[in-house]
């Protein structure tokens, strides 16, 4: 007899509304409830006692007893189980709930589905129902959940450095609203961040109407608006240059999925441009191969920094940022000559940038061949210019797009989103505010978000300027540099987007809701509520504000239904504007470019770039992002002065040496990192580090590059000098060795090779051991495997993986992976279950040293690193069928299950670490300390190192309850998200009832990494089902196994990478560099027969 | 007949240059031997003993402190890391276990092989073995992440039916080392019984009489006792002999069973045993050369003993050298680039100094023992024996650290550095070792009195000085 399971859980994929229908009835309780916004018992959050009370209610079993040695001694910790006072309808304890929401970004929003456990948001996932299948997210979205539980976030209302009650602070706002309503807002200025929320802009209009004399300013340290400005200049014949800025009416959207040839001009669209997750997805579409006959896009990159986009390039031209204009000019000249647009006087046009074009003479061949290739693919080629480049360069890029027939094909133009759409209410930049403040016109300055004291241009001297206002009011997520008591009179805590009602528009203009999953933990206000209060609306209810905005979108009469649908879907279908027909305005086109300056070691170029982890510094207190290895440098917890080998050699500096970089009389000090592939005489300085008031995680991590950044040259500047200080600074890097040493780990071929020999990847297999040998001691699981319903496996496409690292953070979030701190990473003890290996390769002829056993210390000075090819490989537990870790574990802590998983029994593990030694992929991670229990700066204090209580409370709320939190002394590793597998199996069993159909259908669930991948490069599924996606991928000829010769038969296999270089290019490599490295070591792979090495059956 | 008897020709006397050097010098008689050996453990504690004992105890205390720190805080206080998950913990484990090989080899295998010279050194060497195994045994017990679950490694029938994993060499280690330790202790104690009786009989205080008497198990020296004793000794020797070979073979399987290039080698078991004997004799020499001087035991531990041990060191050192060469040959011959790299990386990688130090100490230096003059120069022998200990430590370093730090995927490569806790723990094990050894020599006869007496001429009835015939000789 089968036991009846108690309370069958619902399938895990059902999404819920935030409110049940009953609550929408117009009862008195409901009205009151609405006013409260959240259920009773969850208000007044600044009081820690009631916060704890809330936590007790929301999590039924919450550890309250003192932990650790002191206090409770060795007794079992006391647990208190608190039942719900009122059971929410449809709530099943232990069942996660999913809500659709969105994370607002600078120029759009990322549609999300967020998982909540017992009322706590625990995991952020992309909304796969979103049109276009934006299942993937970026690393910032994945990590943003940690900010919600950041103990250092603004938790109180502050007046002149003193905590005041919430009521007092709100009364002040009310008083302020009355005061300015009286004088029409005279002397009132707002400083806001770019955002796309329609409600926000509606409120802004309301405010502007009520307070017509108020001033509105916009500040964004990494401003991608120039991209829109350039598009407006290029495509809007009516647009006028006002002051020194264009209002923008156009937004470009690149359709890389449709492009056969892509030219990126200093445009890191994979890494630091906005909406990179969308661009990655589109780019990956053009790189996906199902067989040798498929077409594949070709990527040309011209850049100075070594970026993620450069790592994907088929051809990469390394040139300083200040010289990109010259390369662009020459490229434009070539293209306009080869494909002259009708009715345009090309000669007159090109005359304007001929001088600049001459400066790119040195790369004439490269440019000519590239231009020819682009022109040959007219209509399917696209040119992207990055936001760091001046408008002129972007303008030229659009001229090329126009000449290449890209407009309307691979380049779509959309009307600008609300911000700045109307030139009348265009927002003025920060320096206008500075001028206004310094003129003494300011009475009250309201700063919404942003951290201008840290991020403003150095020549504005913002800290002083900000103080010119009589009253400074700030709504901020952190009490950061801007919130310092001397600079700021009032500070209001801002709510996290997971605590807020709001809305936003995604990059393509689709309206998405921002739904809260939890009551603001510390009583923070949303921007909407704050603005509404300033507009004199009390009670200011952001939920109602958003509904009010949506009312304009919805059909009258059907509002409630559509509102529910909106919240359920997480987007408003068909709300995106259509692309506008917008021909290039040739008549207006006058991009002025000058010949670039010559760089030398006395006259260097500095590039200020958005950091791959911290963005502009806003994520400085996010431990996950601090510990996320930079996808290129693999450095953690630091930024560095990136420079090329030759520059370093000329300056006489080496890795880790602290140098002083001076520019226009200002200087910063930072350690040097020699970065392969950097342009010579360029210095790359990542922004966002060196924070003074970030919080306990981010304070004084790295060095601050903002002091070098001036208003005139926010992105790059020429004329810097470098002086070595003779000091060294330790940098923590997760991958010390750059070369793959000719080993067939990442396998690559050029497209022609792949077409000629589709099975090239398997030719790199080693010739031993002979296949088909029967094992002496057959695995007892083999038989069970035949009967199991599922066999789990994974396929990773190295052709589409761009190394963006969203998967790393997704895994960390899903699997409760702790951070360990810089010191531990330096010792090689980082805990990431999933890492991304990055190797550089070059033509062996350039690798003069014959030795493979040289010291790492020297690779930074070897000439082969100048123009390397870069490869990325996500590496995690490969779930070997005959896993070498298993048979060496003396306590049976790591064992195999019948579904092919290599599972870890943490309770059983004593921590001999033998399994890690015997793992050829070294993907196992050991808890050297109590990383979860101890703060990272007190690991060596043992039981004396205690986390603060506020940290404890919040850290516990963040954990995924379906995954064990590991203690010290235990080995851990990727589990293929076994908790998700089990949930899916249970849900399927419940659904199957008596039908016996217990096989989980393909695509019902996937692992956290696969879910986060914007490129869809990771595919997980049941390989026992031949129709599953993963089975199909594994049948591809590019499929190979890393270290197949060990005969350990991993369940994770890779699809080999294919490069698509152009034979006409001067830097055309006949075979990829990794392959030629392999060939020098192991012989020509085309002579190996793939049949020799019989791979283990899967 | 009397004439015939007088005419019976005695074999011509052996010329003096061919005469075997006697095992006990200066023709010392049996009484002198008893007095001499028992005297070390009796009488007033000499100053030098205190000078050695106090630092040793302090160092042992340091070991305790380090263990408390490591267990309370985590394995992270050591230097091992990803990818070198084993560092000084396992190096020192294997090193101490290796040292613990000489004693049982001397007492068991050499006994079976009728090597009479073993009597002069076997007791001290066995004690050294036991103390070294104690030091070694600490490491696997505490190197794990969760020490309090060490019992998971023992096959204890618990209610939840969890058994250890018998396929794991670490499991075999647990059995091999514990069996070896148990048998070694029993063998050593059994050999002590007649001498404990001597100590009892010579004891002047009640306390000493009581305790020696307790452990002498009522030994009277009767023929029956001697007969049982000799049989038991033979059985123990027979039992111990395979253990000497098995324990280090199994330790070597910790490495050989894995698939890491540099570890995955079938030569490991014999090579490890040879290395262990090599290091064990190195340590015996390191201990006995100064002791012989301090305790004036030159007549019992003669130059001949030293000479023989030097020869064993030379032989095993050469075997080890051969193994090093063979590893390289096989790595080349295998054709596997990973294997080749692992070995080239040993000799030329970042840790090249460790490898060449090992080659110098283990292969080059012992070759000096071909020269008799060097074998007779005790200072040189002492220095070489220390170099052998250092070399064998580096052998384990080379195998463990150099193989692990650069394996299959270059992205994993790292560089191992020990932490101060690693170093302090290692020094602490020396403290424990010397504390135990000093206590041993202060309270127990350091040399097997009865056995040494057994190899003197006086004990040989056929010898002119032997037996009852030797009227002139004093029986003491």
Coordinates of C-alpha atoms in Angstrom, one line a residue, chain A residues 581-768:
Chain A
X581 CA 10.8 55.0 -39.7
X582 CA 13.7 57.3 -39.4
X583 CA 16.1 57.8 -42.3
X584 CA 19.6 59.0 -41.6
X585 CA 19.8 62.8 -41.9
X586 CA 22.6 63.1 -44.3
X587 CA 22.1 66.8 -44.8
X588 CA 22.7 67.4 -41.1
X589 CA 25.6 65.0 -40.7
X590 CA 28.8 66.8 -39.7
X591 CA 30.7 64.7 -37.3
X592 CA 33.8 66.6 -36.5
X593 CA 36.7 64.4 -35.6
X594 CA 40.3 65.5 -35.1
X595 CA 43.4 63.5 -35.6
X596 CA 44.3 61.7 -32.3
X597 CA 47.2 62.7 -30.2
X598 CA 50.2 60.5 -30.1
X599 CA 50.6 58.6 -26.9
X600 CA 53.8 57.8 -25.2
X601 CA 54.8 56.7 -21.8
X602 CA 55.0 60.3 -20.7
X603 CA 51.6 61.0 -22.2
X604 CA 49.2 58.2 -21.5
X605 CA 45.6 57.8 -21.9
X606 CA 43.2 57.0 -19.0
X607 CA 39.9 55.2 -19.6
X608 CA 37.3 55.3 -16.9
X609 CA 35.1 52.3 -17.2
X610 CA 32.1 50.9 -15.5
X611 CA 33.2 48.0 -13.4
X612 CA 32.0 44.5 -14.3
X613 CA 31.1 43.9 -10.7
X614 CA 30.3 47.1 -8.9
X615 CA 28.9 49.1 -11.8
X616 CA 29.6 52.7 -10.9
X617 CA 30.0 51.9 -7.2
X618 CA 26.4 51.3 -6.4
X619 CA 27.1 47.6 -5.6
X620 CA 30.2 48.3 -3.5
X621 CA 28.6 46.8 -0.4
X622 CA 27.4 43.7 -2.2
X623 CA 29.6 40.9 -1.2
X624 CA 28.6 38.6 -4.0
X625 CA 29.6 41.2 -6.6
X626 CA 32.8 42.1 -4.7
X627 CA 33.8 38.5 -4.8
X628 CA 32.6 37.8 -8.3
X629 CA 35.8 37.4 -10.3
X630 CA 36.1 40.1 -13.0
X631 CA 35.2 38.1 -16.1
X632 CA 38.4 39.2 -17.8
X633 CA 41.0 39.9 -15.1
X634 CA 39.6 37.3 -12.7
X635 CA 40.5 39.7 -9.9
X636 CA 38.2 40.1 -6.9
X637 CA 37.8 42.7 -4.2
X638 CA 39.9 45.2 -6.0
X639 CA 40.3 47.4 -9.1
X640 CA 43.7 48.1 -10.6
X641 CA 45.4 50.2 -13.1
X642 CA 45.1 48.0 -16.2
X643 CA 47.8 48.4 -18.7
X644 CA 49.5 46.5 -21.5
X645 CA 52.7 44.5 -21.2
X646 CA 54.6 46.9 -23.3
X647 CA 53.4 49.9 -21.3
X648 CA 54.3 48.2 -18.1
X649 CA 57.8 47.3 -19.4
X650 CA 58.4 50.9 -20.5
X651 CA 57.2 52.2 -17.2
X652 CA 59.2 49.6 -15.3
X653 CA 56.3 48.3 -13.3
X654 CA 55.0 44.9 -12.6
X655 CA 51.8 43.3 -11.3
X656 CA 50.8 44.6 -7.9
X657 CA 53.1 47.6 -7.9
X658 CA 51.4 50.7 -6.7
X659 CA 51.7 53.6 -9.0
X660 CA 50.5 57.2 -8.9
X661 CA 48.4 58.2 -12.0
X662 CA 48.3 61.9 -12.5
X663 CA 46.1 63.8 -14.8
X664 CA 45.6 67.5 -15.0
X665 CA 47.1 68.1 -11.6
X666 CA 45.0 65.4 -9.8
X667 CA 46.3 62.0 -9.0
X668 CA 45.2 58.7 -7.6
X669 CA 47.2 55.7 -6.4
X670 CA 46.5 52.2 -7.4
X671 CA 48.1 48.8 -8.1
X672 CA 49.1 47.8 -11.6
X673 CA 47.7 44.9 -13.3
X674 CA 49.1 43.9 -16.7
X675 CA 46.2 42.9 -18.8
X676 CA 46.7 40.9 -22.0
X677 CA 45.2 42.6 -25.0
X678 CA 45.2 46.1 -23.6
X679 CA 46.1 48.9 -26.0
X680 CA 49.6 50.3 -25.4
X681 CA 49.7 53.5 -23.5
X682 CA 46.2 53.1 -22.3
X683 CA 45.3 52.8 -18.6
X684 CA 42.1 51.2 -17.6
X685 CA 40.6 52.5 -14.3
X686 CA 37.4 50.8 -13.1
X687 CA 35.0 53.1 -11.3
X688 CA 33.2 52.3 -8.2
X689 CA 36.0 51.3 -5.8
X690 CA 37.6 53.1 -2.9
X691 CA 34.3 53.9 -1.3
X692 CA 34.6 55.5 2.1
X693 CA 31.0 55.1 3.3
X694 CA 29.8 52.0 1.5
X695 CA 29.3 49.8 4.4
X696 CA 31.1 47.0 6.1
X697 CA 31.7 45.1 2.9
X698 CA 32.7 47.8 0.5
X699 CA 34.6 50.4 2.6
X700 CA 38.1 51.0 1.3
X701 CA 38.1 48.2 -1.2
X702 CA 40.2 49.1 -4.1
X703 CA 41.0 52.7 -5.0
X704 CA 38.8 55.5 -6.2
X705 CA 39.3 56.5 -9.8
X706 CA 36.6 59.3 -9.8
X707 CA 39.1 62.0 -8.6
X708 CA 40.7 61.8 -12.0
X709 CA 37.5 62.2 -13.8
X710 CA 36.5 65.6 -15.0
X711 CA 33.4 67.1 -16.6
X712 CA 35.0 67.5 -19.9
X713 CA 36.5 64.0 -20.2
X714 CA 34.2 61.6 -18.3
X715 CA 35.2 58.5 -20.3
X716 CA 38.7 58.8 -21.3
X717 CA 41.4 61.5 -21.2
X718 CA 44.8 61.9 -22.7
X719 CA 47.8 63.3 -20.9
X720 CA 48.2 61.1 -17.9
X721 CA 51.5 60.3 -16.3
X722 CA 52.5 57.4 -14.1
X723 CA 54.9 57.4 -11.3
X724 CA 55.9 54.1 -9.6
X725 CA 55.8 54.5 -5.8
X726 CA 57.9 51.4 -5.2
X727 CA 55.3 49.9 -2.9
X728 CA 53.4 46.7 -3.8
X729 CA 49.9 45.8 -3.0
X730 CA 48.5 42.3 -2.9
X731 CA 45.8 41.6 -5.5
X732 CA 43.6 38.5 -5.3
X733 CA 43.0 36.7 -8.5
X734 CA 41.1 33.5 -8.9
X735 CA 43.1 32.3 -11.9
X736 CA 46.8 32.9 -11.9
X737 CA 47.7 31.0 -15.0
X738 CA 46.6 32.4 -18.3
X739 CA 47.6 29.8 -20.8
X740 CA 45.9 26.5 -21.5
X741 CA 49.3 25.0 -22.2
X742 CA 48.2 23.4 -25.4
X743 CA 45.8 21.1 -23.6
X744 CA 42.5 20.3 -25.3
X745 CA 40.3 21.8 -22.6
X746 CA 38.5 24.5 -24.6
X747 CA 38.3 23.1 -28.1
X748 CA 38.0 25.5 -31.0
X749 CA 38.0 25.5 -34.8
X750 CA 37.5 28.1 -37.5
X751 CA 34.2 27.9 -39.3
X752 CA 35.7 26.5 -42.5
X753 CA 37.4 23.8 -40.5
X754 CA 34.2 23.0 -38.8
X755 CA 32.4 22.8 -42.1
X756 CA 35.1 20.5 -43.5
X757 CA 35.4 18.4 -40.4
X758 CA 32.4 18.7 -38.2
X759 CA 33.8 16.1 -35.7
X760 CA 37.0 18.1 -35.1
X761 CA 36.3 18.3 -31.3
X762 CA 36.6 14.6 -30.9
X763 CA 39.8 14.4 -32.8
X764 CA 41.4 16.1 -29.9
X765 CA 40.5 13.2 -27.6
X766 CA 43.5 11.3 -26.3
X767 CA 44.1 7.8 -27.5
X768 CA 43.7 6.0 -24.2

